[in-house]
PDB file of C-alpha atoms in Angstrom:
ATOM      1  CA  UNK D   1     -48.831 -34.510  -7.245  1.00 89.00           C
ATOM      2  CA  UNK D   2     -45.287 -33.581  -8.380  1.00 93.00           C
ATOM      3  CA  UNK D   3     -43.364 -31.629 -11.211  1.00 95.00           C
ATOM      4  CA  UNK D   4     -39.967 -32.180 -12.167  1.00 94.00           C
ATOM      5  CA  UNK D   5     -38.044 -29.914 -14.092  1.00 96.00           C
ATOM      6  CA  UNK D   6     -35.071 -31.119 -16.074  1.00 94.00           C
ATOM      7  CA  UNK D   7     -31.934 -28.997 -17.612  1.00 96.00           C
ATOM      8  CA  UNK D   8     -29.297 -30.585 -19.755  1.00 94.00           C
ATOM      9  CA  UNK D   9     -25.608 -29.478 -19.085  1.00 93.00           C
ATOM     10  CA  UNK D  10     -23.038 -30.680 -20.874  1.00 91.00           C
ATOM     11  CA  UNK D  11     -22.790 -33.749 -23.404  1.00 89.00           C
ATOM     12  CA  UNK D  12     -24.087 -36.690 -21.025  1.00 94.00           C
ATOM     13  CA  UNK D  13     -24.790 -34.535 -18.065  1.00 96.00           C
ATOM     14  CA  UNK D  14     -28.170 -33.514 -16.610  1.00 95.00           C
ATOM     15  CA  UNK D  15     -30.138 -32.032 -13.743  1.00 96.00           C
ATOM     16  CA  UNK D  16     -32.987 -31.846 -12.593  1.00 95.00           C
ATOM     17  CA  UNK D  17     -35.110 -30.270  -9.467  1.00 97.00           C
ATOM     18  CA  UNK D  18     -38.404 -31.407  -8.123  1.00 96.00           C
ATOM     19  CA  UNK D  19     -41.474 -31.091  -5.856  1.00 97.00           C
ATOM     20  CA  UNK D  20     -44.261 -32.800  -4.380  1.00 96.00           C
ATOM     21  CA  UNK D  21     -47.193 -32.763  -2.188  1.00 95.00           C
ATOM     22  CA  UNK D  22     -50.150 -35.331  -0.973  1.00 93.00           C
ATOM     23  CA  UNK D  23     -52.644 -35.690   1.321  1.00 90.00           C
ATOM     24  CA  UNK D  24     -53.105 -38.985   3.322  1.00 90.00           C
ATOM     25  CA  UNK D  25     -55.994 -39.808   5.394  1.00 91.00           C
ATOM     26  CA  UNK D  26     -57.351 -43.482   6.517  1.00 89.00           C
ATOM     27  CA  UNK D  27     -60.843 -43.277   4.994  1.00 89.00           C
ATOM     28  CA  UNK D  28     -61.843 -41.176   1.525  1.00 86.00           C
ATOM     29  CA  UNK D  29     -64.154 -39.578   4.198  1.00 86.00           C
ATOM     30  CA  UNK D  30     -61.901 -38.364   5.886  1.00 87.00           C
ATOM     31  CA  UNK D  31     -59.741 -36.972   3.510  1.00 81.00           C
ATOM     32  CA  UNK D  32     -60.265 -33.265   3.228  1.00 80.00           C
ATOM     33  CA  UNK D  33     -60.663 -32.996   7.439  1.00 83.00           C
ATOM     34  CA  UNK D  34     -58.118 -32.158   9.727  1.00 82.00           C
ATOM     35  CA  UNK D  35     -58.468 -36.386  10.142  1.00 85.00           C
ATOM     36  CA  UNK D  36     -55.944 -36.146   6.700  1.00 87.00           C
ATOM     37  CA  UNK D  37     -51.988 -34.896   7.165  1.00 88.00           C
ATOM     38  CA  UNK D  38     -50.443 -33.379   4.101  1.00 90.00           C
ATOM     39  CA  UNK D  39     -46.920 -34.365   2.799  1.00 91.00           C
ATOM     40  CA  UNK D  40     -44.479 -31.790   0.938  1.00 95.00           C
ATOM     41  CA  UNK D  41     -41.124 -32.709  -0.557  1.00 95.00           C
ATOM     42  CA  UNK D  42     -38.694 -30.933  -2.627  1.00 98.00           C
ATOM     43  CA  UNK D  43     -35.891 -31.989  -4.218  1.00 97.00           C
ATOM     44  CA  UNK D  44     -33.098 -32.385  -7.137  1.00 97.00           C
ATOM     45  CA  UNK D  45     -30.160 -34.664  -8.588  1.00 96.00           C
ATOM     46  CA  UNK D  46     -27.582 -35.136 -11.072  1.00 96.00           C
ATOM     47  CA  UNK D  47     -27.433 -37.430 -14.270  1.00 95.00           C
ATOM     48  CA  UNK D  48     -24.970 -38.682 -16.290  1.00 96.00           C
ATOM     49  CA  UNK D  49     -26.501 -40.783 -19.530  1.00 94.00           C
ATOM     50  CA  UNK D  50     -24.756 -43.742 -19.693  1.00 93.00           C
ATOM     51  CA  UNK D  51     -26.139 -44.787 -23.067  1.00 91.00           C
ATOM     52  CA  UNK D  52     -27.624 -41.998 -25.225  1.00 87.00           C
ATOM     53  CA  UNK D  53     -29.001 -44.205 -27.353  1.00 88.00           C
ATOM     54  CA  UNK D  54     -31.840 -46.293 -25.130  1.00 86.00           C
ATOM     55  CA  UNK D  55     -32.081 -43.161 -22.352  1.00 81.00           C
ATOM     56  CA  UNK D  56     -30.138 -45.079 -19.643  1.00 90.00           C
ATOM     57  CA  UNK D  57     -29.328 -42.901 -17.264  1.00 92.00           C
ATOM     58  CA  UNK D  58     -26.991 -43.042 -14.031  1.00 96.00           C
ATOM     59  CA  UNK D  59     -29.058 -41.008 -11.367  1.00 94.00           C
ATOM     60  CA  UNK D  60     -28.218 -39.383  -7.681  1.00 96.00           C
ATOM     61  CA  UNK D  61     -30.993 -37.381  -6.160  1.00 95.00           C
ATOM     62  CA  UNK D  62     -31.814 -36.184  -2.908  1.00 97.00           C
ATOM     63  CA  UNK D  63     -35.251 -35.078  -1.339  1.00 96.00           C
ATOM     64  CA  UNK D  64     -36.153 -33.376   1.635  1.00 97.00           C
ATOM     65  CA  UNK D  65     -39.583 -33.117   3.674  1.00 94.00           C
ATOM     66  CA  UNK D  66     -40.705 -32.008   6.909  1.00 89.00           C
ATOM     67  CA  UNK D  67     -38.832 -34.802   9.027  1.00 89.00           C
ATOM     68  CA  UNK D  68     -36.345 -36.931   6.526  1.00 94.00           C
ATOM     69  CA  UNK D  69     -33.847 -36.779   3.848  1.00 96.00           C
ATOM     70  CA  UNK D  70     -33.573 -39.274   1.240  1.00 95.00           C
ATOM     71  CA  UNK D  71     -30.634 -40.394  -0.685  1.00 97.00           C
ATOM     72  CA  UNK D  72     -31.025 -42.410  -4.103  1.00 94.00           C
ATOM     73  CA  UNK D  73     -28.760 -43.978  -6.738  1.00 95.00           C
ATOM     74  CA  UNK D  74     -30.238 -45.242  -9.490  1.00 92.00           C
ATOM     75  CA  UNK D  75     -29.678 -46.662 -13.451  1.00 93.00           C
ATOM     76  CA  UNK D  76     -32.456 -45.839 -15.923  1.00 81.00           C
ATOM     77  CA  UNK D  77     -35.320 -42.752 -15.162  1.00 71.00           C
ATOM     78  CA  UNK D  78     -38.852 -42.576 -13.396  1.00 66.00           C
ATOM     79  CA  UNK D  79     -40.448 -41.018 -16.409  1.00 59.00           C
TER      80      UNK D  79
END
């Protein structure tokens, strides 16, 4: 599951923040026992539109979880 919220700026600029969570087990059995580990991640970035026009987008984000950070650049948008 995640929700992203999104908040425009200025002209071409956006941001936007984020969270998720999921559960991952190695059987559908065994997915609501202590058998499963659950995954949280939270999150935001920057965007500058690069063409209004078609939505294209110029993205840096960053998420965190429990043990990581990730780092993306990226053209265009998830959803």
């Amino acid at each position: 599951t995640q929700a992203e919220i999104r908040y425009h700026w200025k002209d071409r600029w956006n941001f936007a923040g984020f969270i998720g969570a999921a559960n991952v087990a190695q059987s559908s059995a065994d997915f609501f026992t202590k058998k499963s580990r659950s995954f949280n991640t939270i999150g935001g970035g920057v965007r500058y539109v690069l063409d209004p026009d078609n939505r294209t987008s110029l993205r840096f984000d960053m998420g965190f979880a429990e043990r990581s950070v990730s780092v993306y650049f990226l053209v265009g948008e998830a959803f």
